[in-house]
Amino acid sequence: MTWEISDFRVRTTTPSQESDVLYANGRMQVAVCISIKAINKDTGTRYKLSQAELDSSQLVDYYNSSKTLQGDWSYSSQENEFTHTLAVGMSVSDSAPKDTPTYGSFEEGPQEKCYWVSTTKADNKHIGACITQPDGTVISTSDPDYKSQVTLTGKTPIYYTTDNTTQVSKETDSGQYKANLVRGSRSTPADGHWKQYNYYVSTNVHQLLKANIYGYDESGNTNPHHDSRMSHSFAYAPNDNYLNLCFIWDYGPPSSTTAGLHYEGTTTVAGQNYKYKADACANIGVNQQERHLCLTHLRFNAGVNTWGDKWHVGCWFELYDIFGNTGTMSVKWDDKAIVFRDGKP
């Protein structure tokens, strides 16, 4: 059966159905829907396009319908995780394309194919659509019978740095850990104290959606101490009688974990040499603040200077807000606190 187009339009999912705005970060998407009516060429009755026929429609440059959207402006059938509307007072569900148009019957309304458009260019783009009929004729929304287009505006993206993010440190918990001084067969308790400081990072312009973390010890077995409780660590920093451990956590819901290590070393007390054995660990809570990336500084006070050599790795992370704007920062220990710097290490 052969068919031909009887009505052909494009629309956005904003109230105007004619325009939309998105960040030109290559990740934010807005919907552009192609509305199509087709008829049986022989009988003139409505023809229902198959899904494959609907999928053959394309988004094009309105003023050059032979040029499909690609490069700076592109589109996909796949919806991503980022928010799709900048419209004030409109929820994501309000702006999302509907699978089924709201018409009384098939005979009344068009069929629709919705695509997700993104851009890396801060500019205006006039977009139309085209489809090829079975007889080989290419129909475009720029044809005189239709003259239908939408205008999308790419907005300069936000890049997050230490200036437009917030980094807050909070003393979160404290407790004791078990340790012993051993000389020969004699073992003397030498329990110590620990404190936990959680650092929370958030984006100031729009809400944080996710964070990707890099350059840390994923398993706890790639540092000199080979202890699974050191997983997610990026710094081991003895300072006098204190041991400072730094961790970065996967972005997610509140959780608890055991962080630290078993340590054995030697120390001198009152002129006598001792072996120092410590289970320098703490059961801690992380990710207690929603929409924040969480890092932890654990400080252990032993009363003895025996923690060995310090080490660190080049830890960094990428932040993504709900619209796909991003920023890259690195972290390190500076002997007093975790510090944040722009860019990779």
Short mmCIF file of C-alpha atoms in Angstrom, two decimals:
data_model
loop_
_atom_site.label_atom_id
_atom_site.label_comp_id
_atom_site.label_asym_id
_atom_site.label_seq_id
_atom_site.Cartn_x
_atom_site.Cartn_y
_atom_site.Cartn_z
CA MET A 1 0.00 0.00 0.00
CA THR A 2 1.35 3.43 -0.93
CA TRP A 3 0.80 6.55 1.14
CA GLU A 4 1.47 10.26 1.07
CA ILE A 5 1.69 13.04 3.64
CA SER A 6 -1.38 15.22 4.20
CA ASP A 7 -0.14 17.24 7.18
CA PHE A 8 3.40 17.67 8.51
CA ARG A 9 4.51 19.85 11.43
CA VAL A 10 7.08 20.16 14.20
CA ARG A 11 6.53 21.38 17.74
CA THR A 12 8.31 21.79 21.03
CA THR A 13 6.85 20.68 24.36
CA THR A 14 6.80 24.21 25.81
CA PRO A 15 3.50 26.13 26.10
CA SER A 16 4.21 28.02 22.86
CA GLN A 17 5.08 24.78 21.00
CA GLU A 18 7.31 26.97 18.82
CA SER A 19 10.52 27.49 20.79
CA ASP A 20 12.66 26.18 23.62
CA VAL A 21 15.92 26.95 25.42
CA LEU A 22 18.70 24.60 26.47
CA TYR A 23 22.24 24.81 27.78
CA ALA A 24 24.80 24.36 25.01
CA ASN A 25 26.75 21.76 26.95
CA GLY A 26 26.10 18.78 24.67
CA ARG A 27 24.21 16.96 27.42
CA MET A 28 20.99 18.83 28.13
CA GLN A 29 18.20 17.69 25.80
CA VAL A 30 14.90 19.25 24.81
CA ALA A 31 12.15 17.48 22.92
CA VAL A 32 11.14 18.28 19.34
CA CYS A 33 8.12 16.32 18.14
CA ILE A 34 7.18 15.64 14.52
CA SER A 35 3.42 15.51 13.93
CA ILE A 36 2.41 13.58 10.81
CA LYS A 37 -0.82 12.75 9.04
CA ALA A 38 -0.72 10.37 6.09
CA ILE A 39 -3.39 9.15 3.69
CA ASN A 40 -3.79 6.16 1.42
CA LYS A 41 -2.81 7.53 -1.96
CA ASP A 42 -5.40 5.41 -3.77
CA THR A 43 -8.44 5.85 -1.51
CA GLY A 44 -7.72 9.15 0.26
CA THR A 45 -8.48 7.60 3.66
CA ARG A 46 -6.27 7.97 6.69
CA TYR A 47 -3.19 5.76 6.70
CA LYS A 48 -1.51 4.71 9.92
CA LEU A 49 2.26 4.84 9.59
CA SER A 50 4.17 1.91 11.06
CA GLN A 51 6.74 2.54 13.77
CA ALA A 52 9.51 2.00 11.23
CA GLU A 53 7.92 4.59 8.93
CA LEU A 54 7.63 7.07 11.79
CA ASP A 55 11.25 6.37 12.74
CA SER A 56 12.34 7.24 9.19
CA SER A 57 11.44 10.89 9.79
CA GLN A 58 14.38 13.21 10.42
CA LEU A 59 15.06 16.57 12.03
CA VAL A 60 16.73 19.00 9.63
CA ASP A 61 17.88 22.58 9.27
CA TYR A 62 14.66 24.41 8.40
CA TYR A 63 16.41 26.57 5.81
CA ASN A 64 18.34 23.64 4.30
CA SER A 65 16.16 20.55 4.53
CA SER A 66 18.84 18.37 2.94
CA LYS A 67 21.01 18.93 6.03
CA THR A 68 20.08 16.70 8.97
CA LEU A 69 20.95 17.89 12.47
CA GLN A 70 24.47 16.78 13.32
CA GLY A 71 27.66 18.28 14.68
CA ASP A 72 26.96 21.36 16.83
CA TRP A 73 23.25 20.51 16.84
CA SER A 74 22.28 16.85 17.03
CA TYR A 75 19.37 14.65 18.05
CA SER A 76 18.67 11.19 19.37
CA SER A 77 15.76 8.88 20.11
CA GLN A 78 17.35 8.11 23.47
CA GLU A 79 16.38 10.26 26.43
CA ASN A 80 19.19 10.88 28.92
CA GLU A 81 19.18 11.52 32.67
CA PHE A 82 19.32 15.32 32.68
CA THR A 83 16.40 17.72 33.17
CA HIS A 84 14.78 18.75 29.89
CA THR A 85 13.26 22.16 30.60
CA LEU A 86 14.47 25.53 31.82
CA ALA A 87 10.88 26.81 31.96
CA VAL A 88 10.04 28.39 35.33
CA GLY A 89 7.23 26.61 37.13
CA MET A 90 7.11 23.66 34.73
CA SER A 91 8.00 20.21 35.99
CA VAL A 92 10.01 17.71 34.00
CA SER A 93 6.92 15.53 33.54
CA ASP A 94 4.99 18.51 32.17
CA SER A 95 7.61 19.11 29.52
CA ALA A 96 8.30 15.53 28.48
CA PRO A 97 6.96 14.38 25.12
CA LYS A 98 3.92 12.15 25.24
CA ASP A 99 3.92 8.80 23.45
CA THR A 100 0.28 9.25 22.47
CA PRO A 101 -1.11 12.65 21.37
CA THR A 102 -4.23 13.75 23.23
CA TYR A 103 -6.84 13.48 20.48
CA GLY A 104 -10.22 11.79 20.53
CA SER A 105 -9.33 9.22 17.87
CA PHE A 106 -6.70 8.30 15.32
CA GLU A 107 -8.79 9.88 12.56
CA GLU A 108 -8.77 13.23 14.38
CA GLY A 109 -5.15 13.58 15.41
CA PRO A 110 -1.70 13.14 13.92
CA GLN A 111 0.86 10.51 14.74
CA GLU A 112 3.98 11.79 16.48
CA LYS A 113 7.64 10.98 16.64
CA CYS A 114 9.60 12.82 19.33
CA TYR A 115 13.35 13.30 19.31
CA TRP A 116 15.77 14.68 21.90
CA VAL A 117 17.89 17.59 20.68
CA SER A 118 21.17 18.77 22.21
CA THR A 119 23.77 21.34 21.21
CA THR A 120 27.28 22.56 21.91
CA LYS A 121 26.69 25.93 20.26
CA ALA A 122 25.28 29.01 22.01
CA ASP A 123 23.10 30.22 19.15
CA ASN A 124 19.60 30.06 17.67
CA LYS A 125 18.67 27.12 15.47
CA HIS A 126 15.62 26.86 13.22
CA ILE A 127 14.58 23.23 12.97
CA GLY A 128 12.20 21.42 10.66
CA ALA A 129 11.62 17.82 9.65
CA CYS A 130 11.57 15.69 6.54
CA ILE A 131 10.33 12.25 5.53
CA THR A 132 10.54 10.23 2.32
CA GLN A 133 7.29 8.89 0.87
CA PRO A 134 7.15 5.42 -0.74
CA ASP A 135 7.30 7.02 -4.21
CA GLY A 136 10.67 8.57 -3.31
CA THR A 137 9.38 12.11 -2.81
CA VAL A 138 11.04 13.91 0.10
CA ILE A 139 8.53 15.98 2.06
CA SER A 140 9.77 18.78 4.34
CA THR A 141 8.02 20.97 6.89
CA SER A 142 9.55 23.92 5.02
CA ASP A 143 7.43 23.08 1.96
CA PRO A 144 4.84 25.79 1.10
CA ASP A 145 1.95 23.57 2.22
CA TYR A 146 3.30 23.34 5.79
CA LYS A 147 5.85 26.03 6.70
CA SER A 148 6.36 24.61 10.18
CA GLN A 149 9.48 25.18 12.24
CA VAL A 150 10.67 25.48 15.83
CA THR A 151 13.42 27.72 17.14
CA LEU A 152 15.81 26.39 19.77
CA THR A 153 18.22 28.67 21.61
CA GLY A 154 21.50 27.32 22.91
CA LYS A 155 22.44 29.04 26.15
CA THR A 156 26.05 29.49 27.27
CA PRO A 157 26.77 26.59 29.65
CA ILE A 158 27.86 26.94 33.24
CA TYR A 159 31.28 25.61 34.20
CA TYR A 160 31.65 24.85 37.88
CA THR A 161 34.78 25.86 39.78
CA THR A 162 35.68 26.47 43.40
CA ASP A 163 34.08 29.92 42.99
CA ASN A 164 30.54 28.75 42.19
CA THR A 165 30.47 25.62 44.33
CA THR A 166 30.30 25.28 48.09
CA GLN A 167 32.70 23.14 50.14
CA VAL A 168 31.69 22.73 53.78
CA SER A 169 33.55 20.80 56.51
CA LYS A 170 31.66 19.42 59.51
CA GLU A 171 32.88 17.49 62.54
CA THR A 172 30.60 14.50 62.24
CA ASP A 173 31.53 11.86 64.81
CA SER A 174 34.20 10.69 67.25
CA GLY A 175 35.15 7.61 69.23
CA GLN A 176 37.89 5.30 70.43
CA TYR A 177 39.90 2.60 68.71
CA LYS A 178 41.89 -0.33 70.10
CA ALA A 179 45.69 -0.31 70.29
CA ASN A 180 48.43 -2.01 72.30
CA LEU A 181 52.09 -1.43 73.15
CA VAL A 182 53.88 -4.77 73.04
CA ARG A 183 57.29 -5.58 74.55
CA GLY A 184 58.20 -9.23 74.63
CA SER A 185 55.22 -11.12 76.01
CA ARG A 186 53.81 -8.07 77.72
CA SER A 187 50.97 -6.12 76.07
CA THR A 188 49.77 -2.80 77.46
CA PRO A 189 46.51 -1.18 76.25
CA ALA A 190 47.13 2.07 74.41
CA ASP A 191 43.71 2.88 73.01
CA GLY A 192 43.40 6.11 71.07
CA HIS A 193 40.74 8.54 69.95
CA TRP A 194 39.44 9.33 66.48
CA LYS A 195 37.45 12.18 64.97
CA GLN A 196 35.54 12.28 61.70
CA TYR A 197 35.16 15.39 59.55
CA ASN A 198 32.89 15.14 56.53
CA TYR A 199 33.31 17.55 53.63
CA TYR A 200 30.29 18.26 51.44
CA VAL A 201 30.51 19.75 47.94
CA SER A 202 27.49 21.22 46.16
CA THR A 203 26.84 23.29 43.04
CA ASN A 204 25.55 26.82 43.65
CA VAL A 205 23.74 27.65 40.38
CA HIS A 206 21.61 24.53 39.88
CA GLN A 207 21.15 21.37 41.93
CA LEU A 208 23.79 18.68 41.75
CA LEU A 209 22.64 15.54 39.91
CA LYS A 210 25.72 13.32 40.08
CA ALA A 211 29.48 13.23 40.55
CA ASN A 212 32.11 10.98 39.00
CA ILE A 213 35.20 10.34 41.13
CA TYR A 214 38.70 9.38 39.94
CA GLY A 215 42.25 8.83 41.16
CA TYR A 216 41.61 7.09 44.47
CA ASP A 217 42.29 3.62 45.86
CA GLU A 218 39.15 1.73 44.87
CA SER A 219 39.84 -1.50 46.76
CA GLY A 220 42.17 -0.46 49.59
CA ASN A 221 44.79 -2.83 48.22
CA THR A 222 46.80 -0.50 45.98
CA ASN A 223 48.30 1.49 48.86
CA PRO A 224 51.28 0.34 50.99
CA HIS A 225 48.99 -0.99 53.75
CA HIS A 226 46.79 -3.34 51.69
CA ASP A 227 43.68 -3.08 53.84
CA SER A 228 40.17 -3.19 52.35
CA ARG A 229 39.04 -0.63 54.93
CA MET A 230 41.24 1.87 53.07
CA SER A 231 39.04 1.61 49.98
CA HIS A 232 38.16 5.04 48.54
CA SER A 233 41.21 6.60 50.24
CA PHE A 234 43.43 9.18 48.57
CA ALA A 235 45.80 10.33 51.34
CA TYR A 236 47.66 8.86 54.32
CA ALA A 237 49.31 11.65 56.31
CA PRO A 238 51.02 11.13 59.70
CA ASN A 239 51.64 14.37 61.61
CA ASP A 240 53.39 14.06 65.00
CA ASN A 241 51.16 11.74 67.04
CA TYR A 242 48.24 12.00 64.64
CA LEU A 243 47.32 9.95 61.60
CA ASN A 244 45.16 11.67 58.99
CA LEU A 245 43.27 9.57 56.45
CA CYS A 246 41.31 11.07 53.55
CA PHE A 247 38.51 9.39 51.59
CA ILE A 248 36.19 10.27 48.72
CA TRP A 249 32.85 8.46 48.42
CA ASP A 250 30.61 7.48 45.55
CA TYR A 251 27.78 9.97 45.08
CA GLY A 252 24.61 8.43 46.46
CA PRO A 253 22.23 7.96 49.39
CA PRO A 254 23.26 7.96 53.07
CA SER A 255 25.26 4.89 54.07
CA SER A 256 27.70 3.62 56.66
CA THR A 257 31.11 2.03 56.26
CA THR A 258 34.17 1.00 58.23
CA ALA A 259 37.19 3.10 57.34
CA GLY A 260 40.79 2.84 58.53
CA LEU A 261 43.43 0.12 58.76
CA HIS A 262 45.33 -2.28 60.99
CA TYR A 263 48.77 -0.81 61.64
CA GLU A 264 51.90 -2.22 63.23
CA GLY A 265 55.05 -0.20 63.86
CA THR A 266 57.72 0.51 66.46
CA THR A 267 57.97 3.37 68.92
CA THR A 268 59.97 4.43 71.96
CA VAL A 269 58.30 5.13 75.31
CA ALA A 270 60.38 6.22 78.33
CA GLY A 271 63.53 4.98 76.62
CA GLN A 272 62.07 1.54 75.93
CA ASN A 273 61.36 0.17 72.45
CA TYR A 274 57.85 -1.15 71.87
CA LYS A 275 55.90 -2.65 69.05
CA TYR A 276 52.75 -0.64 68.43
CA LYS A 277 49.68 -2.52 67.17
CA ALA A 278 46.55 -0.57 66.34
CA ASP A 279 43.22 -1.31 64.74
CA ALA A 280 42.82 2.31 63.67
CA CYS A 281 39.29 2.01 62.30
CA ALA A 282 35.98 3.76 62.73
CA ASN A 283 32.40 2.95 61.79
CA ILE A 284 31.26 6.13 60.08
CA GLY A 285 28.30 7.59 58.22
CA VAL A 286 28.73 9.18 54.80
CA ASN A 287 26.54 10.95 52.24
CA GLN A 288 24.17 12.32 54.87
CA GLN A 289 23.51 15.49 52.84
CA GLU A 290 21.34 15.03 49.77
CA ARG A 291 22.68 16.36 46.44
CA HIS A 292 26.22 16.75 47.79
CA LEU A 293 29.46 14.93 47.06
CA CYS A 294 30.93 13.61 50.32
CA LEU A 295 34.58 13.32 51.38
CA THR A 296 35.90 12.30 54.80
CA HIS A 297 38.92 13.20 56.92
CA LEU A 298 39.58 10.74 59.75
CA ARG A 299 42.07 11.79 62.44
CA PHE A 300 43.53 9.19 64.81
CA ASN A 301 45.43 10.32 67.94
CA ALA A 302 47.81 7.62 69.17
CA GLY A 303 49.91 9.39 71.78
CA VAL A 304 52.95 7.97 69.99
CA ASN A 305 54.73 8.98 66.81
CA THR A 306 54.81 5.74 64.88
CA TRP A 307 52.60 5.94 61.80
CA GLY A 308 55.29 5.59 59.13
CA ASP A 309 55.56 7.37 55.79
CA LYS A 310 52.88 9.50 54.21
CA TRP A 311 51.46 8.98 50.74
CA HIS A 312 48.76 10.41 48.49
CA VAL A 313 47.30 9.91 45.03
CA GLY A 314 45.99 12.46 42.52
CA CYS A 315 42.28 12.44 43.34
CA TRP A 316 39.75 14.45 41.32
CA PHE A 317 36.06 14.54 40.45
CA GLU A 318 33.54 15.80 37.93
CA LEU A 319 30.30 17.47 39.05
CA TYR A 320 27.14 17.45 36.92
CA ASP A 321 24.13 19.61 37.69
CA ILE A 322 20.58 18.63 36.72
CA PHE A 323 20.97 20.31 33.31
CA GLY A 324 24.28 18.63 32.42
CA ASN A 325 26.55 21.56 33.23
CA THR A 326 29.81 20.29 34.65
CA GLY A 327 33.03 21.19 36.41
CA THR A 328 36.26 19.42 37.34
CA MET A 329 38.09 19.79 40.65
CA SER A 330 40.93 18.02 42.44
CA VAL A 331 41.54 17.45 46.16
CA LYS A 332 44.59 17.00 48.35
CA TRP A 333 45.62 17.03 52.01
CA ASP A 334 47.60 20.10 53.09
CA ASP A 335 48.56 18.94 56.64
CA LYS A 336 45.53 20.64 58.20
CA ALA A 337 42.53 20.05 55.95
CA ILE A 338 41.31 18.74 52.62
CA VAL A 339 41.72 21.50 50.03
CA PHE A 340 39.95 21.87 46.69
CA ARG A 341 41.50 23.16 43.47
CA ASP A 342 40.12 23.73 39.99
CA GLY A 343 40.95 21.19 37.28
CA LYS A 344 42.66 17.83 37.43
CA PRO A 345 45.72 17.22 39.66
#
